[in-house]
Structure formats: C-alpha cells, structure tokens
Coordinates of C-alpha atoms in Angstrom, one line a residue:
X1 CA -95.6 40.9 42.6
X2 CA -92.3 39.6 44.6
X3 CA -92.5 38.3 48.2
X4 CA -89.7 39.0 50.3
X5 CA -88.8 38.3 54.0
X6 CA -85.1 39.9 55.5
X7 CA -83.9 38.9 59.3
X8 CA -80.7 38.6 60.9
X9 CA -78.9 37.0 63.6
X10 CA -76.0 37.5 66.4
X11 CA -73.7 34.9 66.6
X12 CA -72.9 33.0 69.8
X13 CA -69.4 33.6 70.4
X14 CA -69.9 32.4 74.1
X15 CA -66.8 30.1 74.9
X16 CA -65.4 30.4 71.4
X17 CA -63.0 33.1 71.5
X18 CA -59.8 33.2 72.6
X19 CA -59.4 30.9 68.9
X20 CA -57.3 31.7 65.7
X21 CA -55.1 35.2 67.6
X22 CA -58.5 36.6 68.6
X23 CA -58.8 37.4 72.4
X24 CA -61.9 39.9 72.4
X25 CA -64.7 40.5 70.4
X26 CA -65.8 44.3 69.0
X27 CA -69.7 44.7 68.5
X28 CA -71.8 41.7 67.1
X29 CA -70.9 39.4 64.1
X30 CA -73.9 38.6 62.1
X31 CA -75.7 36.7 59.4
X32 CA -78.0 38.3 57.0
X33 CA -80.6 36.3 55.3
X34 CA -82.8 37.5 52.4
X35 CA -85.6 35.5 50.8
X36 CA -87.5 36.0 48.3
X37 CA -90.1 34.7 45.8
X38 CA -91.7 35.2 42.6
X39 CA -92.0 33.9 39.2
X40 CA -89.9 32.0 36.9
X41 CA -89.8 32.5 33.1
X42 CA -92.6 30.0 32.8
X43 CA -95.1 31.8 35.3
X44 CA -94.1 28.7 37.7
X45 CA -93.5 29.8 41.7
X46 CA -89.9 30.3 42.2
X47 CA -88.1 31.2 45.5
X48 CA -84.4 32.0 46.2
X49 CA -82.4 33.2 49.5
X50 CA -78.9 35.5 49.4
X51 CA -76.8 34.8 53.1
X52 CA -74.5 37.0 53.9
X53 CA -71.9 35.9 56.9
X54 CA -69.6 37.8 58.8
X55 CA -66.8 35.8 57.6
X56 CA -63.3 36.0 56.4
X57 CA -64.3 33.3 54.1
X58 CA -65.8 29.8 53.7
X59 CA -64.2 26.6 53.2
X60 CA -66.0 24.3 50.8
X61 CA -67.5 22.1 54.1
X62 CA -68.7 24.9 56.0
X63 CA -70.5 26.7 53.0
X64 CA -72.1 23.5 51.7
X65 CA -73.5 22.7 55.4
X66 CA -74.9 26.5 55.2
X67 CA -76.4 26.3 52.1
X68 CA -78.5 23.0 53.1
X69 CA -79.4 24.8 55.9
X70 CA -80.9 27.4 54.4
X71 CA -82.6 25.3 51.4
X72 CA -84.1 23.3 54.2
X73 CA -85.8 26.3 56.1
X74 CA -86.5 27.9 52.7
X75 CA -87.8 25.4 51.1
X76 CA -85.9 25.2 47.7
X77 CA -83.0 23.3 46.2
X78 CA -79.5 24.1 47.4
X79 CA -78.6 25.6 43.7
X80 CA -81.2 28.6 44.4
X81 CA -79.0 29.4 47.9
X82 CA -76.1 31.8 47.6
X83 CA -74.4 32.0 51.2
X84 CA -71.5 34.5 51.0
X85 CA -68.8 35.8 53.4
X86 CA -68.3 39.1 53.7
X87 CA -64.7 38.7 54.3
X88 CA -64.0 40.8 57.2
X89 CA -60.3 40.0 58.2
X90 CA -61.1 40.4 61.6
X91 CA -62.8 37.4 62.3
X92 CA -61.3 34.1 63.6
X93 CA -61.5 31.3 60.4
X94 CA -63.2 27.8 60.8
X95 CA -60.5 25.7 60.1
X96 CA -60.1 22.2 59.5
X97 CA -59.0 20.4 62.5
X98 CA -55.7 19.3 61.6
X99 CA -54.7 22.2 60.8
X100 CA -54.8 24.1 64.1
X101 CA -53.5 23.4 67.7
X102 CA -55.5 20.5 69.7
X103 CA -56.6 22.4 72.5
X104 CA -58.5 25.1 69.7
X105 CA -60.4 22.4 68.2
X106 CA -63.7 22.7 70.3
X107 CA -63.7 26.3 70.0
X108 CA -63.1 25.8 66.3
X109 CA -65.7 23.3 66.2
X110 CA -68.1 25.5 68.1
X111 CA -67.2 28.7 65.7
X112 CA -69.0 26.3 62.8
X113 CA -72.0 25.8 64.9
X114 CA -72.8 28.9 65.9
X115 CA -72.8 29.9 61.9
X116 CA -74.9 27.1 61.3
X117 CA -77.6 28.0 64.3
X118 CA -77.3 31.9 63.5
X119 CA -77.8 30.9 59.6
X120 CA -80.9 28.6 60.5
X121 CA -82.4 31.5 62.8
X122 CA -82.0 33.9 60.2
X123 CA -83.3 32.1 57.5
X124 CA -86.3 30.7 59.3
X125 CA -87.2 34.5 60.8
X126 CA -86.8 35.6 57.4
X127 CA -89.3 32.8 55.8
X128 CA -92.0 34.2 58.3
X129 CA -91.3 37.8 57.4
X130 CA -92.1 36.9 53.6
X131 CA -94.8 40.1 52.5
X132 CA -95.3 41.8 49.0
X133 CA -92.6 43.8 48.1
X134 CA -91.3 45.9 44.7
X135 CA -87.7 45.3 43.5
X136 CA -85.3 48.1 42.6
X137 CA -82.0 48.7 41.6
X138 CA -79.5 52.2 41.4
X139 CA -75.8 52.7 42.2
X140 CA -74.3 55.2 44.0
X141 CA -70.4 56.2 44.4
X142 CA -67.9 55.5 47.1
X143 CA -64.3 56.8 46.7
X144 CA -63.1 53.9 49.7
X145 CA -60.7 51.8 47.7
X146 CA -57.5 51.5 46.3
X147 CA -55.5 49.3 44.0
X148 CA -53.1 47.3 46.5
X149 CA -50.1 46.1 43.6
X150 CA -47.5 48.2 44.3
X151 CA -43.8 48.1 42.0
X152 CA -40.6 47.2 44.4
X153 CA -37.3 47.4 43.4
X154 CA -37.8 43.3 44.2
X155 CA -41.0 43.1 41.9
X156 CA -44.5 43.9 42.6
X157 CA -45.9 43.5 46.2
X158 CA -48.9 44.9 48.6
X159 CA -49.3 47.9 49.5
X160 CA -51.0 51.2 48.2
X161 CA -51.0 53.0 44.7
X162 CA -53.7 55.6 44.6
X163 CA -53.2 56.0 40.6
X164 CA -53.8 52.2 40.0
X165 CA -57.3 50.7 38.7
X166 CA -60.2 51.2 41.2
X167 CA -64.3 51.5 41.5
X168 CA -66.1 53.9 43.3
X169 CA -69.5 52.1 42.6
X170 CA -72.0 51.0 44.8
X171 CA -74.3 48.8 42.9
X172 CA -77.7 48.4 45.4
X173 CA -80.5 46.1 44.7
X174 CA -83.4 46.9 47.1
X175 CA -86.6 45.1 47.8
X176 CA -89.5 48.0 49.6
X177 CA -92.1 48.0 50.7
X178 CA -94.8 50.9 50.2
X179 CA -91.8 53.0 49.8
X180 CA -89.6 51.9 52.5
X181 CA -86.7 49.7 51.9
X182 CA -87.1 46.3 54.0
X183 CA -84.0 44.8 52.8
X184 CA -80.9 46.2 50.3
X185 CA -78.5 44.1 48.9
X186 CA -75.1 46.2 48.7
X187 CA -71.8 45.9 47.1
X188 CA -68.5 47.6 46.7
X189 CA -64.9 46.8 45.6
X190 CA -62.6 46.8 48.1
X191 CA -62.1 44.1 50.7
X192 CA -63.1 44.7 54.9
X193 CA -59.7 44.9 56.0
X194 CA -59.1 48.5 58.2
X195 CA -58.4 46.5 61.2
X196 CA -56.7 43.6 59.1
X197 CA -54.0 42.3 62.0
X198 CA -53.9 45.2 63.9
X199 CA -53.9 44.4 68.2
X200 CA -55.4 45.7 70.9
X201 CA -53.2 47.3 74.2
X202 CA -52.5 43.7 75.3
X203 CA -51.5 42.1 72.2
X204 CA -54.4 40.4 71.0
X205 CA -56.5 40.9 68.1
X206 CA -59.7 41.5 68.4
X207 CA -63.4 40.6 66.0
X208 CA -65.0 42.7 64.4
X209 CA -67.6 43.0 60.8
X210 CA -65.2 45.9 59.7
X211 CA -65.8 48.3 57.6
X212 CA -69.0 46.2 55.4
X213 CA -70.3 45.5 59.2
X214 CA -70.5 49.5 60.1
X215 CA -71.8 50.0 57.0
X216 CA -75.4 47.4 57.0
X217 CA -75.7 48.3 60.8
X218 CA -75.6 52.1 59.7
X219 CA -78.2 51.8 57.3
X220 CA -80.3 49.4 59.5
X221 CA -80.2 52.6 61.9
X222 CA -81.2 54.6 59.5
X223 CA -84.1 52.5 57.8
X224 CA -86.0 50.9 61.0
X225 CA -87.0 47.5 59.7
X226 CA -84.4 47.0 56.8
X227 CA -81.5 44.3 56.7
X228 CA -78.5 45.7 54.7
X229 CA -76.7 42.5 53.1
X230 CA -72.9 43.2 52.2
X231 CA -71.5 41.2 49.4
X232 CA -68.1 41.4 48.6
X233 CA -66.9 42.9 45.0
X234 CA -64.0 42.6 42.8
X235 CA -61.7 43.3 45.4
X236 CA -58.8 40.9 45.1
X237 CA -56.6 43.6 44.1
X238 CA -58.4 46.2 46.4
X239 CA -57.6 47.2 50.0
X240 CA -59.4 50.4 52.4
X241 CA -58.3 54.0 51.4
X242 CA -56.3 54.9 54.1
X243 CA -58.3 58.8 54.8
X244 CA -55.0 60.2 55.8
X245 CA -54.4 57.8 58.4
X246 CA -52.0 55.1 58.6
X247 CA -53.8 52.9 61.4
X248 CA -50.7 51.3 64.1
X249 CA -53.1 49.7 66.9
X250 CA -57.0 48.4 66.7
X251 CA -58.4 51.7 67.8
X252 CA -57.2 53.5 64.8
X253 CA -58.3 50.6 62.6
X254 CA -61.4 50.8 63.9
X255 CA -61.7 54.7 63.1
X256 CA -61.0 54.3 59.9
X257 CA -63.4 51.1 59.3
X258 CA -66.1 53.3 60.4
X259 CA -65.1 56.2 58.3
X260 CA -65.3 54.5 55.4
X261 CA -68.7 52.3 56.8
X262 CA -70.1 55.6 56.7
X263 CA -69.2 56.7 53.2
X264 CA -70.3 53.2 52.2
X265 CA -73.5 53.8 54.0
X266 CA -74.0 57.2 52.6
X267 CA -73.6 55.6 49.0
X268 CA -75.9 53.3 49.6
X269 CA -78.5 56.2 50.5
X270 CA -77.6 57.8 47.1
X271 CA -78.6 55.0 45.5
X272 CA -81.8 54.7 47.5
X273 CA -82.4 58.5 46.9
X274 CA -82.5 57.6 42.9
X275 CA -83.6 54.0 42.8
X276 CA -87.0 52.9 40.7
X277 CA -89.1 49.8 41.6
X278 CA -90.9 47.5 39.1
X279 CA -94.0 45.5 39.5
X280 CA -92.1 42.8 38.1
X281 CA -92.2 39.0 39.3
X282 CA -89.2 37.5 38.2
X283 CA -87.3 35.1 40.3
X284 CA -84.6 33.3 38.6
X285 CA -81.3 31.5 39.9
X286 CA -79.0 29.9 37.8
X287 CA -75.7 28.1 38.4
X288 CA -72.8 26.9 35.9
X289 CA -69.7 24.7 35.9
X290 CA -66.7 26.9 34.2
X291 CA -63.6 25.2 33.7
X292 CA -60.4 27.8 33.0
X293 CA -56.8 27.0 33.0
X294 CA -54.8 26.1 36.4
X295 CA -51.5 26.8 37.1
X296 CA -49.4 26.0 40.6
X297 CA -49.9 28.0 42.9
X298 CA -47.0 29.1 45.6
X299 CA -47.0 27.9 49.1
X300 CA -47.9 30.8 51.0
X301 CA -45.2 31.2 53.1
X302 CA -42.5 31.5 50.1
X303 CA -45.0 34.2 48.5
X304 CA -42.4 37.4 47.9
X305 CA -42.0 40.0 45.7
X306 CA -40.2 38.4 42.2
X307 CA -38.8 39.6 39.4
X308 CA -38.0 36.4 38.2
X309 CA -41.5 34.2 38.7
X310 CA -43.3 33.1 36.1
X311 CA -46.7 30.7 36.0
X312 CA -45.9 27.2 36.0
X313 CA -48.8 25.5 34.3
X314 CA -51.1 22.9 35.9
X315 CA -54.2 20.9 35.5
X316 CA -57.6 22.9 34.6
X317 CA -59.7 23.9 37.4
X318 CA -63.7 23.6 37.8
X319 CA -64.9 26.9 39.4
X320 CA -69.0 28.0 39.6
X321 CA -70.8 30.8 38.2
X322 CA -74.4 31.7 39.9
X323 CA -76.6 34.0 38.5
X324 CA -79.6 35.1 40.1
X325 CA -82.6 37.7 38.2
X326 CA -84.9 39.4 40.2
X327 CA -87.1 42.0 38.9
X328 CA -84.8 44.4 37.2
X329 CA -81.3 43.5 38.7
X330 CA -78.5 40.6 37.6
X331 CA -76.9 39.3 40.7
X332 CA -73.6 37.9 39.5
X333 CA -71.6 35.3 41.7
X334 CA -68.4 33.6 42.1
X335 CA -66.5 31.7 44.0
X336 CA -62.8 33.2 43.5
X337 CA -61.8 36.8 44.3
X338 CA -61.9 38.7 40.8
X339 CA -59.7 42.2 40.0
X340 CA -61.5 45.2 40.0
X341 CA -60.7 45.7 36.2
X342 CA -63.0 42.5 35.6
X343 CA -65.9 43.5 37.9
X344 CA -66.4 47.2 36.1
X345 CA -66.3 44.8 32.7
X346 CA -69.0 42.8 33.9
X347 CA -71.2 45.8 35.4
X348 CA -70.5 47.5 32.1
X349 CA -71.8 44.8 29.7
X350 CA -74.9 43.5 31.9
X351 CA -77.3 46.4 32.8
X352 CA -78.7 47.1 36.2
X353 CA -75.7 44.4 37.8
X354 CA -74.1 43.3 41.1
X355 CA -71.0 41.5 40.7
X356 CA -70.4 39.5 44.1
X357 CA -67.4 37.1 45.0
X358 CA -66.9 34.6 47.6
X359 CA -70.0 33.0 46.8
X360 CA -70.7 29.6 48.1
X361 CA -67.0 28.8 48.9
X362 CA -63.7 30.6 47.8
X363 CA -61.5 29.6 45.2
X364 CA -58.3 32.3 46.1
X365 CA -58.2 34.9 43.1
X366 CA -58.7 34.7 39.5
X367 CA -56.4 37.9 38.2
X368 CA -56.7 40.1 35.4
X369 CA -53.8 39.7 33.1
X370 CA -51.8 42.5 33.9
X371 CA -51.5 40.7 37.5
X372 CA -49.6 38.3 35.5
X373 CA -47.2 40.3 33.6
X374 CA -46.0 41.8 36.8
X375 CA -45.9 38.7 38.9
X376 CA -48.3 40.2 41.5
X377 CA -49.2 38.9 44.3
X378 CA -52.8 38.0 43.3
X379 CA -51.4 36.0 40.3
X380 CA -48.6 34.4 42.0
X381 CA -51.1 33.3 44.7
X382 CA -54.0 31.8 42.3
X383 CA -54.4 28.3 40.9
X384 CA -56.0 29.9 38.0
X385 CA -53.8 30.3 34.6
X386 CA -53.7 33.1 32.1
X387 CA -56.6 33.8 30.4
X388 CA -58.6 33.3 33.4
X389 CA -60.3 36.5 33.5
X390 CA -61.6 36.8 29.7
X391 CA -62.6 33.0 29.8
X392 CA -64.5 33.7 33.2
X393 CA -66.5 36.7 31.5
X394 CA -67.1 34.7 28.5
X395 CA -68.9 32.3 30.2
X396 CA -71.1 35.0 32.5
X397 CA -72.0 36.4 29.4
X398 CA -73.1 33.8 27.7
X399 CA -75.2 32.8 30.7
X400 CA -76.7 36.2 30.5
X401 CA -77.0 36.3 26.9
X402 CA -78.8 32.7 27.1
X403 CA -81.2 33.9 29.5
X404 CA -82.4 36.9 27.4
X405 CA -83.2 34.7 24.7
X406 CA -85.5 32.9 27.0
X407 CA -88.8 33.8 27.6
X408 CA -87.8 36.0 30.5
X409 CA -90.7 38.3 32.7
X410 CA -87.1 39.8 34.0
X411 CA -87.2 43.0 31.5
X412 CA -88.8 45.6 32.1
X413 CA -91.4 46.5 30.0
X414 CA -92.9 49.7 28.3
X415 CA -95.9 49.0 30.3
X416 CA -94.5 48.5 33.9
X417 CA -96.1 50.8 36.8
X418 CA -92.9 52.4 38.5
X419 CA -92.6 54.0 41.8
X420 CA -89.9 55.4 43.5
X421 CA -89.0 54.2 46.8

C-alpha cells in the first residue's frame, strides 16, 4: 500500500507586480505539491514528491533552491524531487538581476520568494495529508493542440498547420482514495500559451495559469479534495488550437484558455472514468546524466525565418533524465522542451507513461530531426545537435529497460486486487 499527501498554495503576489510587462494579475497562480511513499525494489521505505509551478519556466538557481526546499520538508534526497513549471506564458519570469531594469530587482527578487514560501507551504501541507492510497493510470483524448512550424516563402517560422504532427493524449496518473481521486497527475502536448502576449484595455499584460491553470482548478471543482498537477508534454513544436477564434486582446485569450481548460479537464475525467488501481507499493525515482551533441545556438533576437541556416556544431551538452515508478505508471522527465513526434515514441515504447518536460530546470528544445531539415525555429533555437532526439530516447529506454531487469514490485502482477476508481 502507497501513502500519498496532495496540497497546494496561492502565491503572494503582494507588491510584486507591475514586473516583467505584467500590470494585473487574473485569478491565483499556484504550486501543486504531491508526495508520496512506498516501497523500493528492495522492500526498503521510499518516498518521492512531483511540484508543479505556475511558471513560464525555471532557471537552474531558482529550481535547485525549490527542490531543497521540498527535500527538506519531505524528507528525502534532492534527486527524488521533480519541481516542474507548467509554462504558462502569462506569468512574469524570475530573472537574474543583471538582466533586468534596477528598479525591478526587488520585485524580481520578491517573485523567487514567494515561489520558495508557496513551495514550502505546499509541500509541508502535503507531508501532513500523507494517508493510504491506490495508484492508477488511463489516458484520455484532447484534440487542443497543433503543430506550430509553418513553411514561408522565407523558410519555416511559427504559426499554425493543422495537418502537421500532433497528440490528442492525456496520459493521467491518479492516486485515490476509496474511490475518490485525491490527487491526478496530468499531461498533455501543447504549451499554456492562449493569452501568450496578448494586453488588457490599458496596455498591459496581465497573469494568469492559462489554459493547464483552468484546467487543475476545473477538476479540483469537480473532485472536492483533489489537487490536479499539470506537467507539461512534448510541446516544443505545439501551440493552443485556435476553436475558431483568433484571440486580439486578453479577454479573447482568456476565452479560449478556458475553452480548451475545459476539454483538458473533460479528458482528464475520461481517463478517470476508465482508470484501474493496483495494490501495488512501488516507489522508485531515478535520475541520469545524458550527454548528446551541441550545436550554437542563435541569439534570440536574430532568430528569423531562413532558407539558408544550417547547424554550426559545438561542444556536447550534459542534460538530465528522471524517472520516477509508482505503482503501475512511468513518469518520464526532462529538462529541455521535446517535439511531439518524440513524446508519442516514448509513450508508445514504455506502457502505462507520462512524458513531462521542463523538469527541474529548462534546457530550451531538443528537436526532432525534421526540425532540422527545415531550419525551424525549434532547431535553430536549441543548443542541442542532430541526433538529439534518437540519442535522448536511447538513453530513457535503456533506463527503463535497466529497471525491468531489476527486481522491481512496479509490475503488475497476475495476482493484484484491482478496483476501479
């Protein structure tokens, strides 16, 4: 039997915004914590915790000062912690102070506090909510993204192609309790970005948890008691299906990020509706070094469509792999922002999997190879080389593959009482 504790909290944004463009603020940002402990493959006590922040993303600094944080109230080592943004654009970045104006740097400063004190309240609640609880795992389906890489008669650029490559599943891990779901770990590929730059009537842009944030308070409303934790999927060549609406000003953005909240939500239900728990006491967390070939990546502000570009190589580049097992589901993390071709690989050749990104810090995308042969913006914006992708799922599978050789309690067996939640 699994112990699990869920709890969330609001953070301060009291004297913090206006920072980064952001003038107002739209319903709370969050932090979702989820703990949870079992058994290892050695019948030894093993606890991990999953964080997910309403966050653009994290720089290195910022996630490593979360993750202590929540080792510390959880009790385990930093390598069992996975804190993850869930990449709204509408939220103002912590940025490193030499990089924005001196009369932001307090605020900036006090935007990385109040994620450290809302990660610490969340964790801690979620430590003393820790009761028996069945793991589970079922996907349901979610037509809400598109493939973003668009051809120009000046190369390939952002924008929309409804034929392109694109997932409508929801992979849902859940952890209930006598039936009821008290926390579900969601996932989906295509990045919170409905309201991405869009201003209100006065010209400033206002915060909000987007889409991924309408869709864990939805299904909070509708499972008292539950904390819905978004993790972002392959998305790094994914961006919102438009519904028929071309969004101009926040208020439209803000339709459509519910819209498609809602159909995540509804997914999510689907799942639920379908999902099987396991009397199974597996707890496992694993991470890995995975070095892949770099290239040079283009300043920002030169990035442009291209027919001419082509990768310049450079040094290789460490990235991290994390694993985590529990009960019947693979979580599958990393750091860089993966294609959408690469996640459905990955949930194809590992059974019952989540595939999450951003995880623990962001290392920008890792592209499929298409991305290079049309000088996308994803490749032309990644300090990853060719070969990337392939070398990335090697390296997941053999982690995978390596762990199934172990003695593992993780499968299910013939013999495992199931109930559905």
């Amino acid at each position: 039997m699994l112990l699990a504790g869920a709890a969330k909290a609001s953070l301060d944004m009291g004297g913090i915004i206006p920072l980064d463009g952001f003038g107002g603020l739209c319903g709370e940002l969050l932090v979702r914590a989820l703990v949870v402990e079992g058994e290892d493959g050695r019948a030894r006590p093993s606890r991990v915790a999953i964080v997910s922040v309403d966050a653009t993303s994290l720089k290195d600094d910022l996630a490593a000062e979360l993750r202590a944080t929540v080792a510390t109230e959880a009790g385990i080592a930093v390598d069992s912690v996975w804190v993850a943004a869930t990449h709204s654009f509408s939220v103002p970045h912590v940025r490193t102070p030499g990089h924005i104006e001196r009369r932001e740097r307090t605020a900036n400063s006090s935007l990385a506090d109040a994620y450290v004190h809302a990660t610490r309240t969340a964790c801690r609640a979620a430590v003393a909510a820790m009761r028996e609880a069945l793991p589970g795992f079922a996907t349901g389906a979610a037509h809400i993204g598109v493939c973003r890489d668009v051809e120009t008669p000046d190369g390939w650029w952002l924008g929309r192609d409804d034929q392109g490559p694109s997932s409508p599943e929801v992979p849902v891990f859940v952890l209930a309790e006598a039936g009821r779901p008290i926390a579900v770990v969601f996932s989906a590929d295509v990045q919170p970005a409905a309201t991405k730059g869009l201003s209100a009537d006065d010209g400033a842009r206002v915060a909000c948890a987007d889409l991924a944030g309408f869709a864990s308070v939805e299904l909070e409303r509708r499972h008292p008691g539950c904390v819905a934790l978004w993790l972002e999927g392959a998305a790094g060549d994914q961006a919102p299906a438009l519904r028929g609406m071309e969004p101009k000003a926040f208020s439209d953005g803000l339709v459509l990020a519910r819209t498609l909240g809602l159909e995540l939500a509804d997914a999510v239900d689907e799942a639920l509706a379908k999902v099987t728990t396991h009397q199974s006491p597996c707890v496992r967390s694993f991470e890995r070094a995975v070095v892949l070939p770099g290239q040079c990546r283009r300043d920002f502000k030169d990035l442009r469509p291209s027919l001419t570009w082509r990768p310049e190589p450079a040094p290789p580049v460490t990235t991290t792999v994390s694993l985590l097992r529990i009960g019947p589901a693979t979580l599958v993390g990393v750091r860089p922002e993966l294609s959408c071709t690469l996640g459905a690989r990955l949930r194809h050749d590992i059974p019952d999997a989540l595939v999450a990104t951003l995880v623990n810090g962001s290392d920008k995308y890792l592209p499929d190879e298409r991305a290079y042969d049309r000088a996308a913006y994803e490749a032309m914006n990644s300090g990853f080389g060719r070969g990337s992708s392939d070398l990335i799922h090697s390296a997941i599978m053999d982690l995978v593959t390596t762990l199934a050789q172990e003695d593992d309690p993780c499968p299910r067996r013939p013999h495992e009482r199931r109930t559905r939640t």
